[in-house]
Coordinates of C-alpha atoms in Angstrom, one line a residue:
X1 CA 77.1 157.2 112.1
X2 CA 80.7 157.6 112.0
X3 CA 82.2 160.5 110.1
X4 CA 85.5 161.8 108.6
X5 CA 86.7 162.5 112.4
X6 CA 89.3 162.7 113.8
X7 CA 90.8 164.8 111.1
X8 CA 93.6 166.5 112.6
X9 CA 95.8 163.4 111.3
X10 CA 94.7 163.9 107.6
X11 CA 97.0 165.0 105.1
X12 CA 96.8 168.5 103.3
X13 CA 94.1 168.6 100.5
X14 CA 95.1 167.9 96.8
X15 CA 92.6 170.5 95.5
X16 CA 94.1 173.3 94.3
X17 CA 93.0 177.1 94.7
X18 CA 92.6 177.1 91.0
X19 CA 89.3 175.0 91.1
X20 CA 87.7 177.3 93.3
X21 CA 84.7 178.9 91.5
X22 CA 84.4 182.6 90.9
X23 CA 81.3 184.8 91.7
X24 CA 79.9 184.4 87.9
X25 CA 79.5 180.5 88.5
X26 CA 77.3 180.6 91.5
X27 CA 74.2 182.1 92.8
X28 CA 70.6 182.1 91.2
X29 CA 72.0 183.4 87.7
X30 CA 73.7 180.0 87.4
X31 CA 70.8 177.9 88.0
X32 CA 70.8 174.6 86.4
X33 CA 67.5 173.1 85.2
X34 CA 68.5 169.7 86.7
X35 CA 69.5 168.8 90.1
X36 CA 72.9 167.0 90.2
X37 CA 73.9 164.1 92.0
X38 CA 75.2 165.1 95.5
X39 CA 79.0 163.9 95.9
X40 CA 81.5 163.9 98.2
X41 CA 79.4 164.2 101.2
X42 CA 81.0 162.8 104.5
X43 CA 77.4 161.3 105.8
X44 CA 74.3 159.6 104.6
X45 CA 72.5 161.7 102.3
X46 CA 69.6 160.9 99.7
X47 CA 69.7 161.9 96.3
X48 CA 67.4 164.4 95.4
X49 CA 65.0 164.9 92.4
X50 CA 62.6 167.4 91.1
X51 CA 59.3 166.8 92.4
X52 CA 56.6 165.7 90.1
X53 CA 52.9 167.1 90.3
X54 CA 49.7 165.9 88.8
X55 CA 48.8 167.8 85.7
X56 CA 45.9 169.9 87.1
X57 CA 46.5 173.7 86.9
X58 CA 44.6 176.4 88.0
X59 CA 44.9 179.9 87.1
X60 CA 43.6 182.3 89.7
X61 CA 42.2 184.8 87.3
X62 CA 40.0 181.9 86.0
X63 CA 38.7 181.8 90.1
X64 CA 38.0 185.5 90.1
X65 CA 40.8 187.2 91.0
X66 CA 41.6 190.7 90.0
X67 CA 44.5 192.9 91.1
X68 CA 41.9 195.4 92.8
X69 CA 41.2 193.1 95.9
X70 CA 43.3 191.0 98.0
X71 CA 43.3 187.3 96.5
X72 CA 43.7 185.5 99.9
X73 CA 40.5 183.7 100.0
X74 CA 40.6 182.8 96.1
X75 CA 44.1 181.6 96.4
X76 CA 43.6 179.6 99.5
X77 CA 40.4 178.0 98.2
X78 CA 42.0 177.2 94.8
X79 CA 44.9 175.5 96.9
X80 CA 42.4 173.5 98.7
X81 CA 40.3 172.3 95.9
X82 CA 43.6 171.6 93.9
X83 CA 44.8 169.4 96.9
X84 CA 41.7 167.7 97.5
X85 CA 41.8 166.4 93.7
X86 CA 45.0 164.9 94.1
X87 CA 47.3 168.0 93.2
X88 CA 48.4 170.4 90.9
X89 CA 49.5 173.6 90.4
X90 CA 47.9 177.1 91.5
X91 CA 49.3 179.5 89.0
X92 CA 49.6 183.3 90.3
X93 CA 50.0 185.0 86.6
X94 CA 51.8 188.1 85.6
X95 CA 50.4 190.9 87.6
X96 CA 50.6 192.9 91.0
X97 CA 48.6 191.0 93.3
X98 CA 47.9 191.5 97.3
X99 CA 47.4 188.8 99.5
X100 CA 47.0 187.9 103.4
X101 CA 48.4 184.5 104.6
X102 CA 48.6 181.7 102.0
X103 CA 48.4 178.3 103.6
X104 CA 49.9 175.4 101.2
X105 CA 48.5 172.1 101.2
X106 CA 49.9 168.6 100.1
X107 CA 50.6 168.0 96.4
X108 CA 50.4 171.6 95.2
X109 CA 52.8 173.7 93.8
X110 CA 52.3 177.5 94.0
X111 CA 53.8 178.9 91.1
X112 CA 54.3 182.5 90.7
X113 CA 54.8 183.3 86.9
X114 CA 57.2 185.4 85.5
X115 CA 56.2 189.4 85.9
X116 CA 54.0 188.2 89.2
X117 CA 54.2 190.6 92.1
X118 CA 52.8 189.0 95.5
X119 CA 52.4 191.6 98.3
X120 CA 51.9 190.8 102.0
X121 CA 50.1 193.0 104.4
X122 CA 51.3 195.3 106.8
X123 CA 49.2 195.3 109.8
X124 CA 48.9 192.4 112.6
X125 CA 45.1 191.9 112.5
X126 CA 45.8 190.6 108.9
X127 CA 47.9 187.8 110.3
X128 CA 45.1 186.1 112.4
X129 CA 44.3 183.7 113.6
X130 CA 47.6 182.7 115.2
X131 CA 49.3 179.7 113.9
X132 CA 51.8 177.3 115.2
X133 CA 55.6 177.9 114.5
X134 CA 58.6 178.8 116.0
X135 CA 60.0 182.3 116.9
X136 CA 63.9 182.3 116.9
X137 CA 63.6 178.4 118.3
X138 CA 60.9 178.9 120.8
X139 CA 57.6 177.2 120.0
X140 CA 54.5 180.0 119.7
X141 CA 51.2 180.8 118.4
X142 CA 51.9 183.4 116.1
X143 CA 51.6 185.3 112.7
X144 CA 53.7 182.6 111.2
X145 CA 54.6 183.6 107.7
X146 CA 53.3 185.1 104.5
X147 CA 53.4 181.4 103.1
X148 CA 52.6 178.6 105.5
X149 CA 52.1 175.0 105.6
X150 CA 51.8 172.5 108.7
X151 CA 51.9 168.9 108.6
X152 CA 51.9 168.7 104.7
X153 CA 53.7 166.7 102.1
X154 CA 55.0 167.2 98.4
X155 CA 54.5 171.3 98.4
X156 CA 56.3 173.4 96.2
X157 CA 56.7 177.1 95.6
X158 CA 58.2 178.0 92.2
X159 CA 58.4 180.5 89.4
X160 CA 60.2 183.9 88.3
X161 CA 57.7 186.1 90.3
X162 CA 58.6 188.2 93.4
X163 CA 57.4 188.1 96.9
X164 CA 57.1 191.5 98.7
X165 CA 56.9 191.8 102.3
X166 CA 54.8 195.2 103.1
X167 CA 55.8 198.7 102.7
X168 CA 58.8 199.8 105.0
X169 CA 56.5 202.2 106.9
X170 CA 53.8 199.3 107.6
X171 CA 52.6 199.0 111.3
X172 CA 54.1 195.8 112.0
X173 CA 57.3 197.1 111.3
X174 CA 56.9 199.8 113.9
X175 CA 56.2 197.0 116.6
X176 CA 58.8 195.6 118.8
X177 CA 59.8 192.3 117.6
X178 CA 59.0 191.0 120.8
X179 CA 59.5 192.6 124.5
X180 CA 63.1 191.1 125.3
X181 CA 64.7 188.0 124.1
X182 CA 62.0 185.2 123.2
X183 CA 63.0 182.8 126.0
X184 CA 62.1 185.5 128.7
X185 CA 59.1 186.5 127.0
X186 CA 57.6 182.9 126.8
X187 CA 57.8 181.0 130.0
X188 CA 59.1 177.8 129.7
X189 CA 56.4 175.5 131.1
X190 CA 53.5 177.4 129.5
X191 CA 51.2 175.2 127.2
X192 CA 52.0 176.0 123.6
X193 CA 48.1 176.8 123.0
X194 CA 48.8 179.4 125.5
X195 CA 51.8 181.1 123.9
X196 CA 49.7 183.5 122.0
X197 CA 52.0 186.1 120.1
X198 CA 49.5 187.7 117.8
X199 CA 50.0 191.3 119.0
X200 CA 46.3 191.6 120.1
X201 CA 44.7 193.1 123.3
X202 CA 48.6 194.0 124.4
X203 CA 49.9 190.7 123.9
X204 CA 53.7 190.0 122.3
X205 CA 54.1 190.2 118.8
X206 CA 56.6 188.5 116.8
X207 CA 56.7 189.5 113.0
X208 CA 56.0 186.9 110.3
X209 CA 58.6 185.0 108.0
X210 CA 58.2 185.1 104.4
X211 CA 58.2 181.4 104.0
X212 CA 57.8 179.0 106.9
X213 CA 56.4 175.5 106.5
X214 CA 56.5 173.3 109.7
X215 CA 56.2 169.7 110.1
X216 CA 56.3 169.0 106.2
X217 CA 57.9 166.6 104.2
X218 CA 59.1 166.9 100.8
X219 CA 59.5 170.7 100.2
X220 CA 60.4 172.3 97.1
X221 CA 61.2 176.2 96.8
X222 CA 62.8 177.2 93.4
X223 CA 63.3 180.3 91.5
X224 CA 61.4 182.8 93.3
X225 CA 62.6 186.6 94.6
X226 CA 62.0 187.9 97.7
X227 CA 62.0 191.6 98.7
X228 CA 61.6 193.6 102.0
X229 CA 60.6 190.7 104.2
X230 CA 59.5 191.6 108.1
X231 CA 61.8 188.9 109.3
X232 CA 63.5 185.8 108.4
X233 CA 62.8 184.8 104.5
X234 CA 62.9 181.1 104.1
X235 CA 62.9 179.1 107.4
X236 CA 61.8 175.6 106.9
X237 CA 61.1 174.1 110.6
X238 CA 61.0 170.2 111.4
X239 CA 60.7 169.5 107.8
X240 CA 62.4 166.5 106.1
X241 CA 63.5 166.3 102.6
X242 CA 63.9 169.9 101.8
X243 CA 65.3 171.6 98.1
X244 CA 65.8 175.1 98.0
X245 CA 67.6 176.5 94.7
X246 CA 67.9 179.3 92.7
X247 CA 66.4 181.9 94.9
X248 CA 67.1 185.5 95.6
X249 CA 66.6 187.4 98.7
X250 CA 67.1 191.3 99.4
X251 CA 66.5 192.3 103.0
X252 CA 69.5 194.3 103.5
X253 CA 67.5 197.2 105.2
X254 CA 65.5 194.5 107.3
X255 CA 66.7 194.0 111.1
X256 CA 66.7 190.0 111.5
X257 CA 66.3 190.1 107.7
X258 CA 68.1 186.6 107.4
X259 CA 68.1 184.8 104.1
X260 CA 67.6 181.2 104.4
X261 CA 67.3 179.6 108.2
X262 CA 67.2 175.8 108.4
X263 CA 65.6 174.9 111.8
X264 CA 65.7 171.5 113.0
X265 CA 65.6 169.8 109.8
X266 CA 66.6 166.5 108.2
X267 CA 68.0 166.2 104.5
X268 CA 68.3 169.6 103.2
X269 CA 70.0 170.7 99.8
X270 CA 70.3 174.4 99.1
X271 CA 72.2 175.5 95.9
X272 CA 72.4 178.3 93.3
X273 CA 70.8 180.8 95.8
X274 CA 71.7 184.4 96.3
X275 CA 71.4 186.1 99.6
X276 CA 71.6 189.9 100.2
X277 CA 70.5 190.1 104.0
X278 CA 69.9 192.4 106.8
X279 CA 71.2 189.7 108.9
X280 CA 72.9 186.3 108.2
X281 CA 72.5 184.6 104.8
X282 CA 72.8 180.7 105.1
X283 CA 71.9 179.9 108.7
X284 CA 71.7 176.7 110.5
X285 CA 69.5 176.5 113.8
X286 CA 67.8 173.9 116.1
X287 CA 66.1 175.7 118.8
X288 CA 66.9 177.6 121.8
X289 CA 67.3 176.9 125.8
X290 CA 64.8 174.7 127.4
X291 CA 62.0 174.7 125.0
X292 CA 64.5 173.6 122.2
X293 CA 66.0 170.9 124.4
X294 CA 62.4 169.7 125.0
X295 CA 61.7 169.4 121.4
X296 CA 65.1 167.7 120.8
X297 CA 65.2 167.9 116.8
X298 CA 68.4 168.6 115.3
X299 CA 69.2 170.2 111.9
X300 CA 71.3 167.3 110.3
X301 CA 72.2 166.4 106.6
X302 CA 72.5 169.9 104.9
X303 CA 74.5 170.1 101.6
X304 CA 74.9 173.9 100.6
X305 CA 76.4 174.4 97.2
X306 CA 76.9 177.0 94.4
X307 CA 75.4 179.7 96.3
X308 CA 76.4 183.4 96.8
X309 CA 76.1 185.4 100.1
X310 CA 76.5 189.0 99.6
X311 CA 75.8 191.5 101.9
X312 CA 74.8 190.1 105.7
X313 CA 76.3 189.7 109.2
X314 CA 77.6 185.9 108.0
X315 CA 78.1 184.0 104.8
X316 CA 77.6 180.6 106.5
X317 CA 76.4 180.6 110.3
X318 CA 75.8 177.8 112.7
X319 CA 73.8 179.2 115.5
X320 CA 72.9 180.9 117.7
X321 CA 70.1 178.6 118.4
X322 CA 71.7 175.2 118.8
X323 CA 69.4 173.2 121.5
X324 CA 68.6 170.3 119.3
X325 CA 72.2 169.9 118.0
X326 CA 73.7 171.0 114.4
X327 CA 75.4 168.7 112.7
X328 CA 76.3 166.7 109.3
X329 CA 77.0 170.2 107.5
X330 CA 78.4 170.0 104.0
X331 CA 78.9 173.4 102.2
X332 CA 81.1 173.5 99.0
X333 CA 81.7 175.7 96.1
X334 CA 80.2 178.8 97.4
X335 CA 81.2 182.6 97.3
X336 CA 80.8 185.0 100.3
X337 CA 81.4 188.5 98.8
X338 CA 80.7 191.5 101.1
X339 CA 79.2 189.7 104.0
X340 CA 80.4 190.9 107.6
X341 CA 81.9 187.6 108.4
X342 CA 82.5 184.7 106.0
X343 CA 82.3 181.4 108.4
X344 CA 80.5 182.2 111.3
X345 CA 79.9 179.9 114.7
X346 CA 77.4 181.0 117.2
X347 CA 75.8 180.0 120.6
X348 CA 75.6 181.2 124.1
X349 CA 75.9 179.4 127.7
X350 CA 72.2 179.2 127.8
X351 CA 71.3 177.6 124.3
X352 CA 72.4 174.0 124.8
X353 CA 73.2 171.4 122.3
X354 CA 75.9 172.4 120.0
X355 CA 77.4 172.0 116.7
X356 CA 79.6 169.4 115.5
X357 CA 80.8 167.6 112.1
X358 CA 81.0 170.3 109.8
X359 CA 83.1 170.2 106.5
X360 CA 83.2 173.4 104.4
X361 CA 85.2 173.5 101.4
X362 CA 86.0 175.1 98.1
X363 CA 84.8 178.8 99.3
X364 CA 85.9 182.0 97.8
X365 CA 85.6 185.2 100.2
X366 CA 85.8 188.8 99.0
X367 CA 85.8 192.1 101.1
X368 CA 84.7 190.4 104.0
X369 CA 85.2 191.7 107.7
X370 CA 86.5 188.6 109.3
X371 CA 87.1 185.6 107.4
X372 CA 86.4 182.9 110.4
X373 CA 84.6 183.6 113.7
X374 CA 83.4 181.7 116.6
X375 CA 81.1 184.0 118.8
X376 CA 80.2 181.7 121.6
X377 CA 79.7 184.1 124.5
X378 CA 77.4 186.8 123.3
X379 CA 76.5 190.0 124.7
X380 CA 75.3 191.3 128.2
X381 CA 72.2 193.0 126.3
X382 CA 70.9 189.4 125.4
X383 CA 72.5 186.9 128.0
X384 CA 73.4 189.2 130.9
X385 CA 76.2 188.2 132.8
X386 CA 76.5 184.7 131.1
X387 CA 78.6 186.9 128.4
X388 CA 81.3 187.4 130.9
X389 CA 84.1 184.9 130.4
X390 CA 85.0 184.5 133.9
X391 CA 84.1 183.0 136.1
X392 CA 83.7 179.4 134.5
X393 CA 80.0 178.3 135.1
X394 CA 79.2 174.7 136.0
X395 CA 78.5 172.4 133.0
X396 CA 74.9 171.4 132.7
X397 CA 72.1 170.8 130.1
X398 CA 72.2 174.2 128.7
X399 CA 76.1 174.3 127.9
X400 CA 76.6 173.9 124.5
X401 CA 79.6 172.0 122.7
X402 CA 81.5 173.2 119.6
X403 CA 83.6 170.5 118.0
X404 CA 85.0 168.8 115.0
X405 CA 85.0 171.6 112.3
X406 CA 86.9 171.2 109.0
X407 CA 87.3 174.0 106.7
X408 CA 89.7 173.3 103.6
X409 CA 90.6 174.4 99.9
X410 CA 89.6 178.2 100.2
X411 CA 90.9 181.7 99.1
X412 CA 90.1 184.7 100.9
X413 CA 90.8 187.6 98.3
X414 CA 90.4 190.5 100.9
X415 CA 89.5 190.6 104.8
X416 CA 89.7 193.3 107.6
X417 CA 90.8 190.5 109.8
X418 CA 91.8 186.5 109.5
X419 CA 90.2 185.0 112.5
X420 CA 88.3 185.4 115.9
X421 CA 87.6 182.7 118.3
X422 CA 85.8 183.4 121.5
X423 CA 84.8 180.1 122.9
X424 CA 83.3 179.0 126.5
X425 CA 86.1 178.5 128.9
X426 CA 84.3 175.5 130.7
X427 CA 83.9 173.7 127.5
X428 CA 86.4 175.0 125.1
X429 CA 86.0 174.5 121.4
X430 CA 87.7 171.8 120.3
X431 CA 88.8 169.9 117.1
X432 CA 89.1 172.4 114.4
X433 CA 91.1 172.1 111.2
X434 CA 91.6 174.8 108.7
X435 CA 93.6 173.8 105.8
X436 CA 95.0 174.5 102.2
X437 CA 94.1 178.1 101.6
X438 CA 95.1 181.5 100.7
X439 CA 94.4 184.6 103.0
X440 CA 94.7 188.1 102.0
X441 CA 93.7 190.3 105.1
X442 CA 94.8 193.7 106.9
X443 CA 94.8 191.9 110.5
X444 CA 96.0 188.8 111.5
X445 CA 94.4 186.5 114.3
X446 CA 92.5 188.7 117.1
X447 CA 91.8 186.0 119.5
X448 CA 92.1 182.3 120.0
X449 CA 90.2 182.2 123.4
X450 CA 89.3 178.7 125.2
X451 CA 90.2 176.4 122.6
X452 CA 91.7 172.9 122.7
X453 CA 92.5 171.3 119.3
X454 CA 93.1 174.0 116.7
X455 CA 95.3 173.6 113.4
X456 CA 96.0 175.9 110.6
X457 CA 97.8 173.8 107.9
X458 CA 99.2 174.7 104.5
X459 CA 98.0 177.9 104.2
X460 CA 99.5 181.3 102.9
X461 CA 98.5 184.4 104.9
X462 CA 99.5 188.0 104.0
X463 CA 98.6 190.6 106.3
X464 CA 98.9 194.4 105.5
X465 CA 98.9 196.1 108.6
X466 CA 99.4 193.5 111.6
X467 CA 101.7 190.8 112.6
X468 CA 99.7 189.7 116.0
X469 CA 98.5 186.3 117.0
X470 CA 96.4 186.5 120.3
X471 CA 96.1 183.4 122.6
X472 CA 94.4 183.1 125.7
X473 CA 93.9 180.0 127.6
X474 CA 94.3 177.6 124.5
X475 CA 96.1 174.5 124.1
X476 CA 97.3 171.8 121.6
X477 CA 97.4 174.8 118.9
X478 CA 99.5 173.6 115.8
X479 CA 100.3 176.3 112.9
X480 CA 102.0 173.9 110.1
X481 CA 103.5 174.8 107.2
X482 CA 101.9 178.3 107.3
X483 CA 103.7 180.9 105.2
X484 CA 103.2 184.2 107.4
X485 CA 103.9 187.4 105.3
X486 CA 103.5 190.3 107.6
X487 CA 104.9 193.5 108.6
X488 CA 108.5 193.6 110.1
X489 CA 108.5 189.7 108.5
X490 CA 108.2 188.3 111.9
X491 CA 104.8 186.9 113.8
X492 CA 104.3 188.0 117.4
X493 CA 102.5 185.4 119.4
X494 CA 101.0 186.9 122.8
X495 CA 99.9 184.0 125.1
X496 CA 98.1 184.7 128.2
X497 CA 96.3 182.2 130.7
X498 CA 97.7 179.4 132.7
X499 CA 95.7 177.1 130.5
X500 CA 97.9 177.8 127.2
X501 CA 100.2 175.0 126.5
X502 CA 101.2 173.0 123.5
X503 CA 101.5 175.8 121.2
X504 CA 103.4 174.7 118.1
X505 CA 104.8 176.2 114.8
X506 CA 106.0 174.0 112.2
X507 CA 107.5 176.1 109.7
X508 CA 110.1 176.2 106.8
X509 CA 111.5 179.5 108.3
X510 CA 112.0 181.0 111.5
X511 CA 109.7 184.1 111.6
X512 CA 108.0 183.5 114.9
X513 CA 108.7 185.4 118.4
X514 CA 106.8 185.1 121.6
X515 CA 106.4 188.2 124.0
X516 CA 105.2 186.0 126.9
X517 CA 106.5 184.2 129.3
X518 CA 104.9 180.8 128.1
X519 CA 107.1 179.1 125.7
X520 CA 106.0 178.2 122.1
X521 CA 107.8 175.3 120.2
X522 CA 109.1 176.2 116.9
X523 CA 110.0 172.8 114.6
X524 CA 111.7 173.7 111.4
X525 CA 110.3 171.8 108.7
X526 CA 113.8 171.8 106.7
X527 CA 115.4 170.0 109.8
X528 CA 112.3 167.3 110.2

């Protein structure tokens, strides 16, 4: 459907930075009982309601569960029985419990009571048999997740209990998480049933996620806390109508310890969550390379609100798996406190698909590394020579396109750098608008590389250590009513590349110098 684009003609937002929430108003500690209406969304989105389950309740203690032995069989039998009777709740009460993989069934609410601690095992054998899942955007038969479901409807995981991964010295943590990158581990034309990655008999092993339902509808996750995952924490795959609210994730010591990964899902609400992660915090993904194109499922219609990202690689990240497309994403009223990057876009030449139609607004960032970052080429470690900017490659089905991104009404209280964009020369990042904000940073703009159509409007930028803007092979760049407060009082614009053109400053004061041969245009607003 038609969205709010093209937005480069829009006027500045009427929202003032006074309306931007502080850290004490977001995250799991601020969780409300009700699910408020979704408003202001620029695409078609259903209104979400808390799910309803039948009154049947089964406490695992009444089924013979004890804290001495793993409860795997007991809890899975209880879930199956409740589902067959039409649904209800399976209760894990207060106590320290151990379990292998739990498999949710339709119309069942798995409820972890306050004081319940549920720990999952640390050897690969305890995640047999392998189940259908995705690992980093590629379909496989593998360990799956601690809590798993396939093809179920109306499922929930709720409560104030805690889910623990195995101890940090567990056997599965010592195994390599795959051999190289997953698209090299798995032959593209191999049938899914032959893509066994269970770690047995010398086979590849991919660590289990914490919660990863696949092909499910009406998924509800609320209130729980997750600690020391072995990989990504919450990752619905191919799901529709998903609500994730009030959860807390702590995985800062876990490599690839993402918080919430939405993978090829439709109609998702995330609210009042607190993520403190060893990788990206709130993440949108849609499959990788040829396998992701074969599946062809987008992540679309996602609302993220009233949430907190703390330590992590990115506060909100699109990618780097983009094959099915990531679109119609609306994030608002969130705080990023201590992330390496606040707003992050990632893909690679080999990933396919792309990202488009993104609106982020009313955001506060504190102690971030880079406020805004586009990392679209990657590193040679993972994609070889494709990470090299030149020469441009032929455009093909695996060439991702990143466009139509609108970020407005924000405060960056403290950052190391304002912005870095490293895009793909053959398909420049396009139609980006950043407007109505305040930024306090040490350094200014490290790179605007390979961009066509980029506007910063109505933004106050204060930089304590740097006054440089670096532009390479980029065109149609507009800084409109941007108040630069930088050392020496003037911004130095370094322009390189034959493709660089139409770089315009519309300012109230003459504060711009160009060190290179390419010209820039400076229009003084007072004279217009």
